[in-house]
Coordinates of C-alpha atoms in Angstrom, one line a residue:
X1 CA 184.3 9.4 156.7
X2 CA 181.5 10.5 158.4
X3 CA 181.2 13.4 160.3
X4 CA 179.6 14.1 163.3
X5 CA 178.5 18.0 164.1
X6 CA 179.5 19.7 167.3
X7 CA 177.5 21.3 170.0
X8 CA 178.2 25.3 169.0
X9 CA 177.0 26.5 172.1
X10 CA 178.0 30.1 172.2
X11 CA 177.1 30.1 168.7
X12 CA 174.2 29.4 169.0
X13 CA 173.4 31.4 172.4
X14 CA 174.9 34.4 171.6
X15 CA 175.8 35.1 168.1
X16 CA 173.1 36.3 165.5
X17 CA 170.5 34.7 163.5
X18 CA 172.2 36.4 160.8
X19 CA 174.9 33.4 159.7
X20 CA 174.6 31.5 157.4
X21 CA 177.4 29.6 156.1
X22 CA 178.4 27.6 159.7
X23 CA 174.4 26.2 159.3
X24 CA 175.6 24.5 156.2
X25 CA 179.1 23.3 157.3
X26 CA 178.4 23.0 161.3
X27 CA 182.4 22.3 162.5
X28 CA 184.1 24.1 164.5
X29 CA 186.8 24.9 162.2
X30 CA 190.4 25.4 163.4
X31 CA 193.3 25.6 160.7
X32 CA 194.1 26.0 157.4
X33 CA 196.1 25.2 154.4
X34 CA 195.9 25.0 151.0
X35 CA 193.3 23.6 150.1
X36 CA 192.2 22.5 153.2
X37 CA 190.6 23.2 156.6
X38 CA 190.6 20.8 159.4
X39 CA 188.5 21.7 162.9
X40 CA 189.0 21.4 166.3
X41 CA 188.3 17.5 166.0
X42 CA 191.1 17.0 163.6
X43 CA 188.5 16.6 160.8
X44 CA 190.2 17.4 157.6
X45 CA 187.8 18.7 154.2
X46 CA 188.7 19.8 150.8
X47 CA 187.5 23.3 150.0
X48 CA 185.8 23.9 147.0
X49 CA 184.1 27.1 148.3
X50 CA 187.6 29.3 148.8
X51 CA 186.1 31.5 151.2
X52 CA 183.1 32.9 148.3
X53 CA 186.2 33.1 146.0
X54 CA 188.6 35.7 148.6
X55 CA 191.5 32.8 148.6
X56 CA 192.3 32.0 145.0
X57 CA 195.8 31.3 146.4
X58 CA 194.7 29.0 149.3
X59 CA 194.3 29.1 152.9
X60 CA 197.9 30.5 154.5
X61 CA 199.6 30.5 151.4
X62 CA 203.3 30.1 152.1
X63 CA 204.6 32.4 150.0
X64 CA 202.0 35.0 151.2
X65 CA 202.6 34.1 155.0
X66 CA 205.9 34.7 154.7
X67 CA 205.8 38.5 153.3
X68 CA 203.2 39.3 156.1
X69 CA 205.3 37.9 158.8
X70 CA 208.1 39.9 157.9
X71 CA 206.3 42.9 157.5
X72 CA 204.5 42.4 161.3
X73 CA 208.0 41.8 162.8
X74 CA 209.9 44.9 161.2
X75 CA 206.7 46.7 163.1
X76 CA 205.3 47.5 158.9
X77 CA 202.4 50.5 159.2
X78 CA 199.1 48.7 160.3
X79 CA 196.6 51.1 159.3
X80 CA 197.1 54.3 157.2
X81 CA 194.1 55.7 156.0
X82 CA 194.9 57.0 152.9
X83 CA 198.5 57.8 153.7
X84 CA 201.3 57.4 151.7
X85 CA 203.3 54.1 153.2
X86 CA 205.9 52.1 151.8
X87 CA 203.3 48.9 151.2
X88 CA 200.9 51.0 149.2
X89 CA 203.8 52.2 147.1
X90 CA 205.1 48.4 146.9
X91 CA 201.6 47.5 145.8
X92 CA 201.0 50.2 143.2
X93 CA 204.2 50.0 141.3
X94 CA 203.3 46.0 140.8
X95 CA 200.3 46.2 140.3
X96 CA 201.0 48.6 137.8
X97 CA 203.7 46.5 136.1
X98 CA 202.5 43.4 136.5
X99 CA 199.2 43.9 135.5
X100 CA 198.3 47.2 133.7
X101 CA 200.7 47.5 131.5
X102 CA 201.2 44.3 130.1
X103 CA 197.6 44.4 129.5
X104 CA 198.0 47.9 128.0
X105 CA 195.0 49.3 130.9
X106 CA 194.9 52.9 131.7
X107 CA 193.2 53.0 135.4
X108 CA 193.7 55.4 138.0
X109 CA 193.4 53.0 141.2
X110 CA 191.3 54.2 143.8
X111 CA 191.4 52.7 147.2
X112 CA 187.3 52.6 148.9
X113 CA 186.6 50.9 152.5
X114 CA 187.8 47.2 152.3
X115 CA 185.2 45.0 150.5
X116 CA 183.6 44.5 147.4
X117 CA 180.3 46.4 148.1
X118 CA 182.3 49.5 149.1
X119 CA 183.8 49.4 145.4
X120 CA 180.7 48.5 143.6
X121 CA 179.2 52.1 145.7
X122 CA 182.3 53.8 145.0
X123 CA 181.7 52.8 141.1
X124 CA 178.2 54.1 141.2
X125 CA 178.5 56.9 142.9
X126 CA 181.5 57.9 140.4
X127 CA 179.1 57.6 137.4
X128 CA 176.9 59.2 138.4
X129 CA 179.0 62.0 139.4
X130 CA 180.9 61.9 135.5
X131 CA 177.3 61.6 134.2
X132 CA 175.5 64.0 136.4
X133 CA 172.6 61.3 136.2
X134 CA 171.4 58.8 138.7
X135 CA 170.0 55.7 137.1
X136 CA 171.8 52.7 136.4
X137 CA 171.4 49.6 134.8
X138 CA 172.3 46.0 136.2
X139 CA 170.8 42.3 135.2
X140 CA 168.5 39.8 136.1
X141 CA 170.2 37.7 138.6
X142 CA 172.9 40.3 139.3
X143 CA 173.9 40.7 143.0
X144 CA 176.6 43.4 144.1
X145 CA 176.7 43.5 147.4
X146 CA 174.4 44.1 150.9
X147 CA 174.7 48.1 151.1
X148 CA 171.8 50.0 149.7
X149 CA 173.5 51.2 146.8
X150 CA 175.0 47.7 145.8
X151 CA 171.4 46.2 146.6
X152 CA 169.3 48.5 144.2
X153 CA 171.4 46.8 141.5
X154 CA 171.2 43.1 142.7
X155 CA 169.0 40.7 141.8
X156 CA 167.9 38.8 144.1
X157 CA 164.3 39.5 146.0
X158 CA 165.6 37.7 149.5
X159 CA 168.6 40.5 149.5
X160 CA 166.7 43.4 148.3
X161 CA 163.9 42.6 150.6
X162 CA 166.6 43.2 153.8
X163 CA 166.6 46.5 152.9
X164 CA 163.6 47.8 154.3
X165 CA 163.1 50.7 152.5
X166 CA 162.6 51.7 148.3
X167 CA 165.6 50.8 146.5
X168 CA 165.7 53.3 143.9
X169 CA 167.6 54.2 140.3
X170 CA 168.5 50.8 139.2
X171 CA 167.0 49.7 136.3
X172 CA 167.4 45.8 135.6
X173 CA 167.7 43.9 132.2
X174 CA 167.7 40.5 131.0
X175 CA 171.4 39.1 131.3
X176 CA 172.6 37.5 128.4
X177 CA 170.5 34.1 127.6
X178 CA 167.6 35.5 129.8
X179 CA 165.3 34.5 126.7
X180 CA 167.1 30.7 125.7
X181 CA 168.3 32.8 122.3
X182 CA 164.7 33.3 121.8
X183 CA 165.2 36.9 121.7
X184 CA 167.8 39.4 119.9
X185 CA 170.6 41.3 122.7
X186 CA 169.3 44.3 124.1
X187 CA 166.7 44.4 121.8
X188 CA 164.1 45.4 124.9
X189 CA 167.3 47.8 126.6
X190 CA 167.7 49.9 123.0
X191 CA 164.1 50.0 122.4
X192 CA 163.8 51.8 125.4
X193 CA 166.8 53.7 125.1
X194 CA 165.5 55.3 121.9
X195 CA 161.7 55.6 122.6
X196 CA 161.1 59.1 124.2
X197 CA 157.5 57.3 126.1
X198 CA 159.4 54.7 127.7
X199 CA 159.5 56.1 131.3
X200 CA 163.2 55.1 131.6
X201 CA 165.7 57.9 132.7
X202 CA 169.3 57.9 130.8
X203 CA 171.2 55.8 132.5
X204 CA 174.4 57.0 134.1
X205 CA 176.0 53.3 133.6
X206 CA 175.6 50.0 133.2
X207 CA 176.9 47.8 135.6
X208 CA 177.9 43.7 135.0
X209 CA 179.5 40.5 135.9
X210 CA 180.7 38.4 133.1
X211 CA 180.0 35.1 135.4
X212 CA 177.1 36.1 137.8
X213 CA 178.9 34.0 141.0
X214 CA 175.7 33.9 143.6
X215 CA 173.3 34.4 140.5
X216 CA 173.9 30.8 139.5
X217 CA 177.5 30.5 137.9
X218 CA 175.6 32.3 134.7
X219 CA 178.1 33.4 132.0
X220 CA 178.2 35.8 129.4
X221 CA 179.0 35.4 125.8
X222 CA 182.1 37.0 124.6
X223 CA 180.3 39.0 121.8
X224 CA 177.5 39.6 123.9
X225 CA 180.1 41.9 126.2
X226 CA 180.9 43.7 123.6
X227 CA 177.5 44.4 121.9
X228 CA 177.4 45.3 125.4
X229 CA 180.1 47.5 125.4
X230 CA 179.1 49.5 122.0
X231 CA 175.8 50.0 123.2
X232 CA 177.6 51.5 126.2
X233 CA 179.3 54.0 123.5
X234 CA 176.6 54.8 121.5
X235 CA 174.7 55.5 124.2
X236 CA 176.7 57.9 126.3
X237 CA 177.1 55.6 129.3
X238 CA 179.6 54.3 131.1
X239 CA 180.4 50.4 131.4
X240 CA 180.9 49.0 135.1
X241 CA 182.7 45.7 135.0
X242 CA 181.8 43.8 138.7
X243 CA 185.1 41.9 139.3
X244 CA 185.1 41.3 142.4
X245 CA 184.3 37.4 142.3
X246 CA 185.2 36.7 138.9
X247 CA 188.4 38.8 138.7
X248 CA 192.0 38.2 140.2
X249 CA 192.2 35.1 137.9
X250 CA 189.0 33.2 138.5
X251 CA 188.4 32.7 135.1
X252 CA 191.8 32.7 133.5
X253 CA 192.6 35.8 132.6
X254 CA 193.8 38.5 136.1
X255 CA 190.5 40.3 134.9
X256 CA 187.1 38.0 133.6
X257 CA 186.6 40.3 130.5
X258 CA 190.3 39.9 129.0
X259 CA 188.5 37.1 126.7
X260 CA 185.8 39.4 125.2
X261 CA 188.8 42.0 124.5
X262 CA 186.5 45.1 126.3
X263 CA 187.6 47.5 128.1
X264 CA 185.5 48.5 131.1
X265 CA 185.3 52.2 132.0
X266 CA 185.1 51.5 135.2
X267 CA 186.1 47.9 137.4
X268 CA 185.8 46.9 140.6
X269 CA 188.0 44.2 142.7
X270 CA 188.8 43.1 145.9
X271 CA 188.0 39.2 147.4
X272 CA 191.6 37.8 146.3
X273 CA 193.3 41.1 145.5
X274 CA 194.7 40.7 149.0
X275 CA 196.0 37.1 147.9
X276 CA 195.6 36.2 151.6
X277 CA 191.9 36.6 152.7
X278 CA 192.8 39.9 154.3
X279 CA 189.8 43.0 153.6
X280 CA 191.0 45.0 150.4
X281 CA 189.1 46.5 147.1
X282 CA 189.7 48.8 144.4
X283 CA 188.2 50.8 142.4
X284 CA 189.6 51.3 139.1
X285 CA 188.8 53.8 136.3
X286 CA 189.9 55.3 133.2
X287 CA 192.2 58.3 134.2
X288 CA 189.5 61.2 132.3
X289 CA 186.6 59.7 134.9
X290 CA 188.9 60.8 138.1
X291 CA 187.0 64.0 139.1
X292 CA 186.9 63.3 142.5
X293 CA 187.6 65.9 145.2
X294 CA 189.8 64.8 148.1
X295 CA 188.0 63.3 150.8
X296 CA 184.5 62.8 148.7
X297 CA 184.5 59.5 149.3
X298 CA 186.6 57.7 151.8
X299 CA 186.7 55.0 154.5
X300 CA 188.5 54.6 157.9
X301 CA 190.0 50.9 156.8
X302 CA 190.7 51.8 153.0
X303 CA 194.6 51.4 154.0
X304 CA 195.0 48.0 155.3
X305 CA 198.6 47.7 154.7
X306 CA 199.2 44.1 155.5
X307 CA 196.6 43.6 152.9
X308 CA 199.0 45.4 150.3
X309 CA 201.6 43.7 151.0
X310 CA 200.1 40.1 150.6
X311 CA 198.6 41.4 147.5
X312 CA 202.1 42.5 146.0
X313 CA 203.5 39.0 146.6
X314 CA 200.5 37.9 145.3
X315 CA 201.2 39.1 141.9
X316 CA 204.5 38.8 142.0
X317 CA 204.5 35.3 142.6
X318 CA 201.8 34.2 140.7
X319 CA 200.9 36.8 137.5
X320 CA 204.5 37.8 136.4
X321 CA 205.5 34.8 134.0
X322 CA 201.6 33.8 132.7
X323 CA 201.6 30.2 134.0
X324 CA 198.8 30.9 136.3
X325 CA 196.6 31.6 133.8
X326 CA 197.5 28.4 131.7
X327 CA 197.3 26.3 134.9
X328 CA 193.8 27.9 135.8
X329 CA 192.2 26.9 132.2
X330 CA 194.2 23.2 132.7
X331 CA 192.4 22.7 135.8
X332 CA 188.8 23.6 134.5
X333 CA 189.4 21.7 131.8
X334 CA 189.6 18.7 133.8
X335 CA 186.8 20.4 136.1
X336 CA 184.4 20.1 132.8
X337 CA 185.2 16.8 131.5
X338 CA 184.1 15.5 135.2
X339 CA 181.0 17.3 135.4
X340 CA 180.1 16.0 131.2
X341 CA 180.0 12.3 132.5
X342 CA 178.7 13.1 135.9
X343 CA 175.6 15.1 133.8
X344 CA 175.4 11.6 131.2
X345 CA 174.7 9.9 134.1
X346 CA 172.0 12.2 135.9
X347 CA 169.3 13.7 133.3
X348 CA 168.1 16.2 135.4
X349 CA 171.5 18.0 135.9
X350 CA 173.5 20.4 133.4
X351 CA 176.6 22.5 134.5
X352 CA 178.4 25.6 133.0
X353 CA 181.3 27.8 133.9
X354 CA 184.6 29.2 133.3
X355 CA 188.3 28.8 134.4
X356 CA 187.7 27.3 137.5
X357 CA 184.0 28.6 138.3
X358 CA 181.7 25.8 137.7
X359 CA 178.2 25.5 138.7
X360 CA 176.0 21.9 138.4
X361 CA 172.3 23.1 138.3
X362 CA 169.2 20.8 139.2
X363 CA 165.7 20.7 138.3
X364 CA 164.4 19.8 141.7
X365 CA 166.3 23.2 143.5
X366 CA 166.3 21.0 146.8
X367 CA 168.5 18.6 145.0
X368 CA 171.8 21.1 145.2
X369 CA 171.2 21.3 149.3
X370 CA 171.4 17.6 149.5
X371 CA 174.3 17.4 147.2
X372 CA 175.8 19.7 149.4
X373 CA 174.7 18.6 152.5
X374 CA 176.1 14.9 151.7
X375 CA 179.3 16.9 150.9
X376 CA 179.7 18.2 154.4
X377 CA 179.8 14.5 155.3
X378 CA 182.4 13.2 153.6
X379 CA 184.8 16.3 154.0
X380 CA 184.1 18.6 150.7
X381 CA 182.7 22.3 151.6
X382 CA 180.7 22.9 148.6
X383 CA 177.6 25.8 148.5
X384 CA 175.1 26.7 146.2
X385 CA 174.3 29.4 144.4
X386 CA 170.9 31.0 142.3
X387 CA 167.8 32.5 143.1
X388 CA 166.2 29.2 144.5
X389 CA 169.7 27.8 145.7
X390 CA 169.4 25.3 143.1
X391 CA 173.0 25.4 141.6
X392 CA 176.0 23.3 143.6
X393 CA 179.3 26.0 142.9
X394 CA 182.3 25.4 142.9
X395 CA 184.6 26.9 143.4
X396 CA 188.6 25.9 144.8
X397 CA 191.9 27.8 145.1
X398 CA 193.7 28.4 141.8
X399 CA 196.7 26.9 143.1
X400 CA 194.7 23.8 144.1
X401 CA 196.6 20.4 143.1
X402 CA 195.0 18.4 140.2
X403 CA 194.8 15.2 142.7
X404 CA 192.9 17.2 145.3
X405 CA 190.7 18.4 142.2
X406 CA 190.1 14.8 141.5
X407 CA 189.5 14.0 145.1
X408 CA 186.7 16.4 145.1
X409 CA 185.1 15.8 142.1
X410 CA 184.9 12.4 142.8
X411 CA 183.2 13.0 146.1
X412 CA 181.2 15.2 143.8
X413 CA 180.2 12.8 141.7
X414 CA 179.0 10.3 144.5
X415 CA 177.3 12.8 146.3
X416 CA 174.9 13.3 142.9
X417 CA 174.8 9.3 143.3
X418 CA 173.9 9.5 146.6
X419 CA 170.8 11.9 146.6
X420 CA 169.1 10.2 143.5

């Protein structure tokens, strides 16, 4: 199958310059399921992008669907601020017992505005409140989020530059590997810790992902998140796991740093905390952190019911028995053994990830557009990720079948072929 693109007229006449993912995948697109979207031409594709990882259960998951319908039909409350409703109570109490306490966490749960940069700002601005200080650490190739706050701890020089002004009190450091093992952990971030001529302020917190998603599907060590972690401790600053990709069972575990057995002082979610695509993030933290005053930070949209409601079914359906986790590391199992003879075959590729994050990086960056761009064509959304675009992501539903996985790792595979 070939596909042809449609003329996007209003698109393209009134909409802004701005997007960016309809360039890559130009289809009108039209419904959803699953795994799937098909457009208005009846065009069907495999997604291995999972809308930037916000449907870990799949497009219209049925079981999802089903508790939102009801809940629109009985005339459920629609928007509460930060009101007490039956669907935030209904969320809370599961996600308390399905995931807290089994996992033996202590967080207080703090609702921000409805995506993931509102939680990451939410997260700083709570440090650095605890701390009374107002720098921050991050890592090279970090990125979390497009406010100003998320942006003075991201990465990348494209997103920063969008700014347009200073962005001030972050403080990066090499992410784990930075060096190819050529030098110690945090041998550079102690030494300045501990020199008094070193120019850097005491850092409030330190802020990470354990898989940097748009950074280029780079993962950290389990020991070196928790040499992270006691550096944290010894030096009086608080650690700021960035969840928001990585988390809600992307990697295995509900949270990415279950493997390294560390426990965050402070996490942020959202993406597929909703379960359904819907806006949602939270904002968790350990309960002796929880000196806010009521009202200091708050957001119109921070209680999008229908999005607690899909999120309660979420975890109810998916994270109280543990199979979703074992199915999860199945899948990237057979995810890795595909991309280990598709890399034995092409020299100039390698790949790494966890769970079912994945990332096939090239030496020629340009390479991962083609590979992606051939995808398109035969029905696979696929997107890259890294500074210079030159890793191919993936990055499918959890709940996606292991004969769609093959189907897309074998249009994978030929789309390496292909652009040789």
């Amino acid at each position: 199958m070939t596909i042809t693109p449609p003329a996007l007229s209003v698109f393209e006449t009134l909409e802004s310059e701005v997007r960016s993912y309809c360039r890559g995948w130009p289809a009108v697109f039209d419904r959803s399921q699953g795994a799937r979207l098909t457009d208005e031409d009846g065009h069907s594709y495999l997604d291995f992008f999972a809308g930037a990882g916000s449907l870990n259960y799949g497009h219209n998951n049925p079981v999802l669907k089903r508790a939102l319908i009801d809940y629109i039909e009985r005339d459920g409350i629609t928007h509460g601020l930060d009101m007490a409703t039956t669907a935030k109570r209904a969320f809370l109490e599961t996600f308390q017992n399905v995931i807290l306490r089994p996992r033996d966490l202590p967080y207080k749960v703090m609702f921000p505005g409805p995506t993931g940069t509102n939680a990451v700002e939410s997260a700083l601005k709570l440090a650095r409140k605890v701390k009374g200080r107002e720098s921050v650490v991050s890592f090279t190739n970090a990125f979390h989020g497009m406010s100003l706050g998320s942006l003075a701890v991201t990465g990348n020089a494209f997103k920063r530059a969008g700014a347009g002004i200073p962005l001030v009190h972050g403080t990066p450091m090499p992410f784990d590997n930075y060096f190819d093992g050529t030098v110690p952990d945090f041998l550079w971030f102690e030494r300045l810790l501990e020199d008094q001529g070193s120019g850097l302020n005491k850092p409030a917190a330190v802020i990470v992902e354990t898989v940097q998603g748009e950074g280029g599907i780079n993962v950290a060590r389990a020991e070196w998140l928790r040499a992270l972690q006691d550096l944290c401790h010894r030096q009086d600053m608080l650690l700021i796991v960035d969840d928001i990709q990585m988390g809600c069972g992307r990697t295995g575990g509900f949270f990415s740093f279950e493997e390294a057995g560390i426990v965050p002082d402070i996490v942020t979610l959202s993406k597929s905390i909703s379960g359904y695509g819907l806006p949602m993030s939270l904002c968790l933290f350990k309960p002796e952190l929880d000196i806010w005053e009521p009202g200091e930070h708050n957001g119109t949209f921070r209680g999008n019911n229908p999005a607690f409601v899909t999120a309660a079914a979420a975890l109810d359906a998916y994270w109280a028995d543990g199979q979703m986790e074992k199915q999860t590391l199945a899948r990237g199992e057979q995810v890795e053994q595909t991309l280990l003879a598709i890399c034995a075959e092409e020299p100039t590729a390698q790949f790494r990830g966890r769970g079912l994050v994945w990332g096939m990086e090239f030496e020629d960056p340009a390479r991962a557009s083609a590979v992606c761009a051939r995808a398109f064509q035969l029905g696979l959304l696929l997107e890259t990720s890294g500074p210079k675009s030159e890793v191919v992501k993936l990055l499918p539903p959890l709940t996606i079948t292991p004969e769609e996985l093959d189907e897309g790792l074998r249009t994978l595979a030929r789309c390496v072929r292909e652009t040789a």
